[in-house]
GROMACS .gro file of C-alpha atoms in nm:
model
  251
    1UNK     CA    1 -10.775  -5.626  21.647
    2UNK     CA    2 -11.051  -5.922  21.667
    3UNK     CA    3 -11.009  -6.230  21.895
    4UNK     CA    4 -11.212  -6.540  21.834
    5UNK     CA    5 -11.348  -6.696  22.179
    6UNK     CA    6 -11.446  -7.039  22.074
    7UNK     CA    7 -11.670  -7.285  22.239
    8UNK     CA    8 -11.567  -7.532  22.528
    9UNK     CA    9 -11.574  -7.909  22.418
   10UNK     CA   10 -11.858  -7.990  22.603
   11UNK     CA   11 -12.046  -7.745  22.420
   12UNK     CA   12 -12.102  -7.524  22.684
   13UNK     CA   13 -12.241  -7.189  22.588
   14UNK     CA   14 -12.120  -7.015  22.867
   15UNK     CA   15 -11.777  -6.737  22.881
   16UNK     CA   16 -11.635  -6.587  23.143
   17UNK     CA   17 -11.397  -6.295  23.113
   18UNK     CA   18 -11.191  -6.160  23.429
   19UNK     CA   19 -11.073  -5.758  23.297
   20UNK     CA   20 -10.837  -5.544  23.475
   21UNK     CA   21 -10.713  -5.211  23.420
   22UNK     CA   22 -10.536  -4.992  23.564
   23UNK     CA   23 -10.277  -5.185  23.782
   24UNK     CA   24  -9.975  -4.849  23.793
   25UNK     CA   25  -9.678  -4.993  23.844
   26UNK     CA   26  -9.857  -5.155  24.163
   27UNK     CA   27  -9.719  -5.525  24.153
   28UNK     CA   28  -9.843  -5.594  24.513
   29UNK     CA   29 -10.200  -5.509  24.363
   30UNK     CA   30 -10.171  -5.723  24.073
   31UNK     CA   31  -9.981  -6.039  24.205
   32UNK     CA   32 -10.295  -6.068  24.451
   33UNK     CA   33 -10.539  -6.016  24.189
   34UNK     CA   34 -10.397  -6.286  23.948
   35UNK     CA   35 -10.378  -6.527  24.274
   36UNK     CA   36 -10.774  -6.457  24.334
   37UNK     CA   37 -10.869  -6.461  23.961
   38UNK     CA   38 -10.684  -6.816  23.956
   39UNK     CA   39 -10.976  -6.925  24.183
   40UNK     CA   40 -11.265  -6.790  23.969
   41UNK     CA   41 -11.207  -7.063  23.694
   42UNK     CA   42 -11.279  -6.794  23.441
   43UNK     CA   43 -11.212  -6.826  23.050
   44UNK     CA   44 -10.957  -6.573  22.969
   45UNK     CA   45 -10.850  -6.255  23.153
   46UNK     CA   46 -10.745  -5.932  22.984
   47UNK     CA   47 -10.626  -5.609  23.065
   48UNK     CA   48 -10.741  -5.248  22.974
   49UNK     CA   49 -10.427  -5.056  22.994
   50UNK     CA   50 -10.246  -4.828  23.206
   51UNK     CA   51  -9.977  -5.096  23.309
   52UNK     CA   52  -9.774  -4.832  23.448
   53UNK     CA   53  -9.781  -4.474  23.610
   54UNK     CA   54  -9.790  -4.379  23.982
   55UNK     CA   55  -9.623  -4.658  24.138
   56UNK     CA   56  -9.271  -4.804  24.191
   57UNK     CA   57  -9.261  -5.129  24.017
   58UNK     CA   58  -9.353  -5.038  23.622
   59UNK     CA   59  -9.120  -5.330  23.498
   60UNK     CA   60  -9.271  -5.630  23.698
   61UNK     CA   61  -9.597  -5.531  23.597
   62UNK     CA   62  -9.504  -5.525  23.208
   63UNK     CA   63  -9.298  -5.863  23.247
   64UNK     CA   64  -9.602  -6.034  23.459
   65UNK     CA   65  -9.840  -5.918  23.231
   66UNK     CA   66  -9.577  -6.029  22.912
   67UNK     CA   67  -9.499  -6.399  23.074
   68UNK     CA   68  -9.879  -6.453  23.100
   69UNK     CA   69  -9.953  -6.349  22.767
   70UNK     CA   70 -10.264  -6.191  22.888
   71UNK     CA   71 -10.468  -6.022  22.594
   72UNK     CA   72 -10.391  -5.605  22.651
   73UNK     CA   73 -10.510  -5.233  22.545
   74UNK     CA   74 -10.258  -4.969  22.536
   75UNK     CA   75 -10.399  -4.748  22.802
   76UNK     CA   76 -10.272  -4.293  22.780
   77UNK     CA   77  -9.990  -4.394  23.049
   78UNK     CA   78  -9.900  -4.698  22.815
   79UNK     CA   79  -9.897  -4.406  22.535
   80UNK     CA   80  -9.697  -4.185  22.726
   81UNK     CA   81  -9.431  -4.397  22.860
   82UNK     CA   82  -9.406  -4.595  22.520
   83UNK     CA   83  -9.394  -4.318  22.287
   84UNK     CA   84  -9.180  -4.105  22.476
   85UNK     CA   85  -9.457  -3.817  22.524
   86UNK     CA   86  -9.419  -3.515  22.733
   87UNK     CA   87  -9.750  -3.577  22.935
   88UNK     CA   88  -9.945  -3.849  23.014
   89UNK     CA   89 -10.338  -3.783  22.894
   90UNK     CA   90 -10.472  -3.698  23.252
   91UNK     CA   91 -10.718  -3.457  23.350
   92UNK     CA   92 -10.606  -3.275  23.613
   93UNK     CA   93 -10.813  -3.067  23.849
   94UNK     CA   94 -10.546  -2.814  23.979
   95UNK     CA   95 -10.158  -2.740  23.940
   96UNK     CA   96 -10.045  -2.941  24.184
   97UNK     CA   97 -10.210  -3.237  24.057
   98UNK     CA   98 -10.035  -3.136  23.734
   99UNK     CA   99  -9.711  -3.113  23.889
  100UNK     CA  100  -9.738  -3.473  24.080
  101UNK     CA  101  -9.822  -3.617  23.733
  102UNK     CA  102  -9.543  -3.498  23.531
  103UNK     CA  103  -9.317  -3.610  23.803
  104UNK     CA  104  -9.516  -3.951  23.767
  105UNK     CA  105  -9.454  -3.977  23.410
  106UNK     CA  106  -9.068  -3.885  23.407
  107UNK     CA  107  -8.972  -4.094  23.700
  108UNK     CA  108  -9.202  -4.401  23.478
  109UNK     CA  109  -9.000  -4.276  23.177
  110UNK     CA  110  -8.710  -4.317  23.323
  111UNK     CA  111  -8.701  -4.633  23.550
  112UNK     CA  112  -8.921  -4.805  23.239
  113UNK     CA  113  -8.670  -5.029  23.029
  114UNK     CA  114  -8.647  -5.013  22.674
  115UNK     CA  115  -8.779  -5.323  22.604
  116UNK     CA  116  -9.101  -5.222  22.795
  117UNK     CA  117  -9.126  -4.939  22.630
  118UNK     CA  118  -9.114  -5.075  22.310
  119UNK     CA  119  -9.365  -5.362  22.387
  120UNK     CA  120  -9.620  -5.022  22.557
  121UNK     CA  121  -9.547  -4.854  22.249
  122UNK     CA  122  -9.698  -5.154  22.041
  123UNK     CA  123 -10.026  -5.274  22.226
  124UNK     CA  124 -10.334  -5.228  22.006
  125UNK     CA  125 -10.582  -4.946  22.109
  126UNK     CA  126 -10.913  -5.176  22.079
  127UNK     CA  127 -10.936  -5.495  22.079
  128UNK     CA  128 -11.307  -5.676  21.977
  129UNK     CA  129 -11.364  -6.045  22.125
  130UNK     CA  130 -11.625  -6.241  21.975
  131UNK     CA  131 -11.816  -6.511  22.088
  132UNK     CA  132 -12.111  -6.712  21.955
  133UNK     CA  133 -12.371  -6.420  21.986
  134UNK     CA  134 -12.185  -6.169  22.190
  135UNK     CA  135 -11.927  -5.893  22.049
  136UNK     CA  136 -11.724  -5.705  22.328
  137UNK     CA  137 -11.520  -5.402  22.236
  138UNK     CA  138 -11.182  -5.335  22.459
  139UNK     CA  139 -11.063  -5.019  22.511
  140UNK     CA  140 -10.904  -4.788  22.803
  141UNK     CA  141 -11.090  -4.487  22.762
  142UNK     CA  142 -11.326  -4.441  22.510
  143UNK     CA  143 -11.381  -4.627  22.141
  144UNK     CA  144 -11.270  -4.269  22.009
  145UNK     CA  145 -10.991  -4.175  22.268
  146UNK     CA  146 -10.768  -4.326  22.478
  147UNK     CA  147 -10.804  -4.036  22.747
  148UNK     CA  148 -11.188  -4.012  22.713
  149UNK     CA  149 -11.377  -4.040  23.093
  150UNK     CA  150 -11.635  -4.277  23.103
  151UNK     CA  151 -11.815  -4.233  23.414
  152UNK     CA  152 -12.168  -4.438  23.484
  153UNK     CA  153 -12.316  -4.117  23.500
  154UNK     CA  154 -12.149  -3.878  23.214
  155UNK     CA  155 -12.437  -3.787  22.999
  156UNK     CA  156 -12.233  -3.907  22.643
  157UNK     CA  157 -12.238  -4.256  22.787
  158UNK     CA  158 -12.578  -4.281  22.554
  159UNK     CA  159 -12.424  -4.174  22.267
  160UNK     CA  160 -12.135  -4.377  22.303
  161UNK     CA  161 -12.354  -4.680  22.337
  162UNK     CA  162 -12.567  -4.570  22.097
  163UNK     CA  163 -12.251  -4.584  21.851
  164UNK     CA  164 -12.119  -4.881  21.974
  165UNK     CA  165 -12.135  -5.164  21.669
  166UNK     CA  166 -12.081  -5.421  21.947
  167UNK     CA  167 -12.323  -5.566  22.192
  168UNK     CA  168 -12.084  -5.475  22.502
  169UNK     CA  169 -11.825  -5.179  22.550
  170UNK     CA  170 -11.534  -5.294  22.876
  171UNK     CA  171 -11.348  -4.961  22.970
  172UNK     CA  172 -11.127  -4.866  23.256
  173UNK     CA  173 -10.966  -4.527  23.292
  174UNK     CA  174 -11.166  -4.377  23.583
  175UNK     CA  175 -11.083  -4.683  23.837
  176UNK     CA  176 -11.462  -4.649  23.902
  177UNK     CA  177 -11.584  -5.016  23.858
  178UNK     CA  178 -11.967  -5.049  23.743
  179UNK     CA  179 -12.187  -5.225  23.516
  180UNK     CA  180 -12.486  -5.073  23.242
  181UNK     CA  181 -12.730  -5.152  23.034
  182UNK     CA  182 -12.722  -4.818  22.823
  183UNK     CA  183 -12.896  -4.758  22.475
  184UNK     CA  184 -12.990  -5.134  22.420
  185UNK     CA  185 -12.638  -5.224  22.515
  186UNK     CA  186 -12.387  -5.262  22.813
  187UNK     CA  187 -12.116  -5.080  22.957
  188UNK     CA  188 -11.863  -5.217  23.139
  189UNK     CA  189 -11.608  -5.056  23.373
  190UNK     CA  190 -11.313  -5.245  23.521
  191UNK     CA  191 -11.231  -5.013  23.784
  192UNK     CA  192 -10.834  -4.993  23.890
  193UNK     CA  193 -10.604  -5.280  23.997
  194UNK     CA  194 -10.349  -5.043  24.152
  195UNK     CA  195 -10.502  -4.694  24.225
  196UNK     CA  196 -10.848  -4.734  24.307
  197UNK     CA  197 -11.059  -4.430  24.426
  198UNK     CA  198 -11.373  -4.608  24.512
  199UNK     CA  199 -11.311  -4.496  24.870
  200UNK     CA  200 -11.101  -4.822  24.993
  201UNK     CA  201 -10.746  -5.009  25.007
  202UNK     CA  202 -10.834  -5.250  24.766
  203UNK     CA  203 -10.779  -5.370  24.434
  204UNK     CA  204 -11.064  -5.428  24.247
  205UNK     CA  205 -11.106  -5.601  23.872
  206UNK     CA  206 -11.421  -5.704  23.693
  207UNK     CA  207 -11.568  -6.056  23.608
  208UNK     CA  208 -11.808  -6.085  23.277
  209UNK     CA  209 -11.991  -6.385  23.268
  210UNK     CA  210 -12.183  -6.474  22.871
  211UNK     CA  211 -12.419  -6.678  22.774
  212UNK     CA  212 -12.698  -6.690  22.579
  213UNK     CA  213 -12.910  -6.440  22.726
  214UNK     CA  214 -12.815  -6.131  22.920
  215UNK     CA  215 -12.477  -6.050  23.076
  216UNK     CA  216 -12.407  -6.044  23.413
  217UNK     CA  217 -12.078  -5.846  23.561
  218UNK     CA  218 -11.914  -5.945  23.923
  219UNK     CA  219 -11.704  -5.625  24.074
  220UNK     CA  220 -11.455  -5.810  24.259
  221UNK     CA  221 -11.227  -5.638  24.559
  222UNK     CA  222 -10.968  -5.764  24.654
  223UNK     CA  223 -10.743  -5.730  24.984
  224UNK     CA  224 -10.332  -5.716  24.962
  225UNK     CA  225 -10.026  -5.560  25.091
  226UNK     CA  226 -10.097  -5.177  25.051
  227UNK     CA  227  -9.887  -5.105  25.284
  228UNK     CA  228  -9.624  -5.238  25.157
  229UNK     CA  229  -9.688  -5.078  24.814
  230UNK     CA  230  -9.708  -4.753  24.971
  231UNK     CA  231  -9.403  -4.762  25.162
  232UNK     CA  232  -9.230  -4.862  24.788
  233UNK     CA  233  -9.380  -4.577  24.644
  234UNK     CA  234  -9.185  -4.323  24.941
  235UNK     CA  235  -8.879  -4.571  24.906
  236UNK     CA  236  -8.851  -4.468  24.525
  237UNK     CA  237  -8.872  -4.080  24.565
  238UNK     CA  238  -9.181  -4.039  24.433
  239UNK     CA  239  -9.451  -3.813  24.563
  240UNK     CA  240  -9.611  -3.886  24.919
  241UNK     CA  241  -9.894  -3.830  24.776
  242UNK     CA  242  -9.931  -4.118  24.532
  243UNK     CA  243  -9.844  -4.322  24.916
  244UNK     CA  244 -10.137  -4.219  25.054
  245UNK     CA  245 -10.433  -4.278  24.723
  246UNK     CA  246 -10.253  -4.665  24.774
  247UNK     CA  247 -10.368  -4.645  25.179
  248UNK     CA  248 -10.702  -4.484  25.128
  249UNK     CA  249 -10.832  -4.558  24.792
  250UNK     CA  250 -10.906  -4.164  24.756
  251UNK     CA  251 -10.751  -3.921  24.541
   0.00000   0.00000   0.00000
């Protein structure tokens, strides 16, 4: 799927881009992120997928995200939930991590509605924006899989850039935010809206700012009610576990 980004009026070269991923069913995460993006006067904002998973409110994340029509990836979550899979496309380091993600995905499955599902089911898997003399490719994981880790520091980063027809690659998936020049190109990561693990209780999206010479990339953080969103997670039954990432920002 290809967007066209076109000039300002004024003629103004300059785009900026406000990308989130990752949000999980974490509406108190994302209703303070669209509230401080609203102050950034950027150009567009778009998400990277994984709408849902983890957290208690999977529905008012899908119909806040639907009512603002803002441009989204399907994310493996998205997948899951949408498509009716049995698991959701996570690596998991141990059993029990396995076990508190199946739970995840069923209790998603089953509190998603089927008019949710059917709009996850349909999101595009890439999406390229283009813009005077920048491409940018959108995708959750990878540009060859949806569940493909993209950490600043995995050694096929190079090749993936390397591949990469476009000038810029924006990725979420490992709700590790940073920023790359790689292989004559850049890689972008959006880190997570709703289950960050950068070691804080924060949402945290990703500004991209074009123009005609190089890109520049803002991490933003952003404070909000985890408490709250914790205390929803142990109010719907599920795991104590997926509480505590929301107060900590650690897995």
């Amino acid at each position: 799927m290809k967007s066209n980004l076109e000039e300002s009026e004024a003629g103004s070269r300059r785009m900026k881009i406000a990308f989130l991923a990752d949000i999980h069913s974490n509406i108190h995460a994302l209703t303070a992120v669209l509230e401080n993006i609203a102050q950034q006067d950027v150009d567009l904002v778009a998400c990277l997928g994984d709408l849902v998973g983890y957290g208690a409110f999977p529905n008012q994340v899908i119909d806040t995200i639907r009512q603002r029509n803002i441009l989204t990836v399907m994310g493996n979550y998205d997948d899951s939930v949408g498509n009716d899979r049995l698991v959701c496309g996570c690596a998991f380091k141990d059993d029990r991590a396995a076990e508190l993600g199946l739970r995840s995905l069923l209790w998603t499955k089953t509190n998603t509605s089927k008019h949710n599902k059917r709009w996850l089911a349909n999101l595009p898997w890439t999406i390229v924006l283009e813009y005077t003399n920048w491409k940018v490719r959108m995708v959750h994981g990878s540009p060859s899989s949806l569940n493909e880790y993209l950490f600043a520091d995995t050694p096929v980063l190079n090749q993936v850039a390397a591949n990469l027809a476009e000038d810029i690659l924006v990725c979420g998936h490992t709700h590790l935010p940073y920023f790359r020049a790689v292989s004559e190109k850049w890689v972008l990561n959006a880190g997570s809206v709703g289950k960050p693990k950068h070691g804080r209780p924060t949402a945290s999206y990703v500004i991209l700012d074009l123009d005609d010479r190089v890109p520049r990339a803002e991490i933003v953080e952003v404070n909000y009610d985890y408490a709250s969103a914790a205390n929803e997670i142990v109010k719907a039954g599920l795991p104590a576990e997926f509480a505590e990432i929301i107060r900590t920002g650690k897995v």
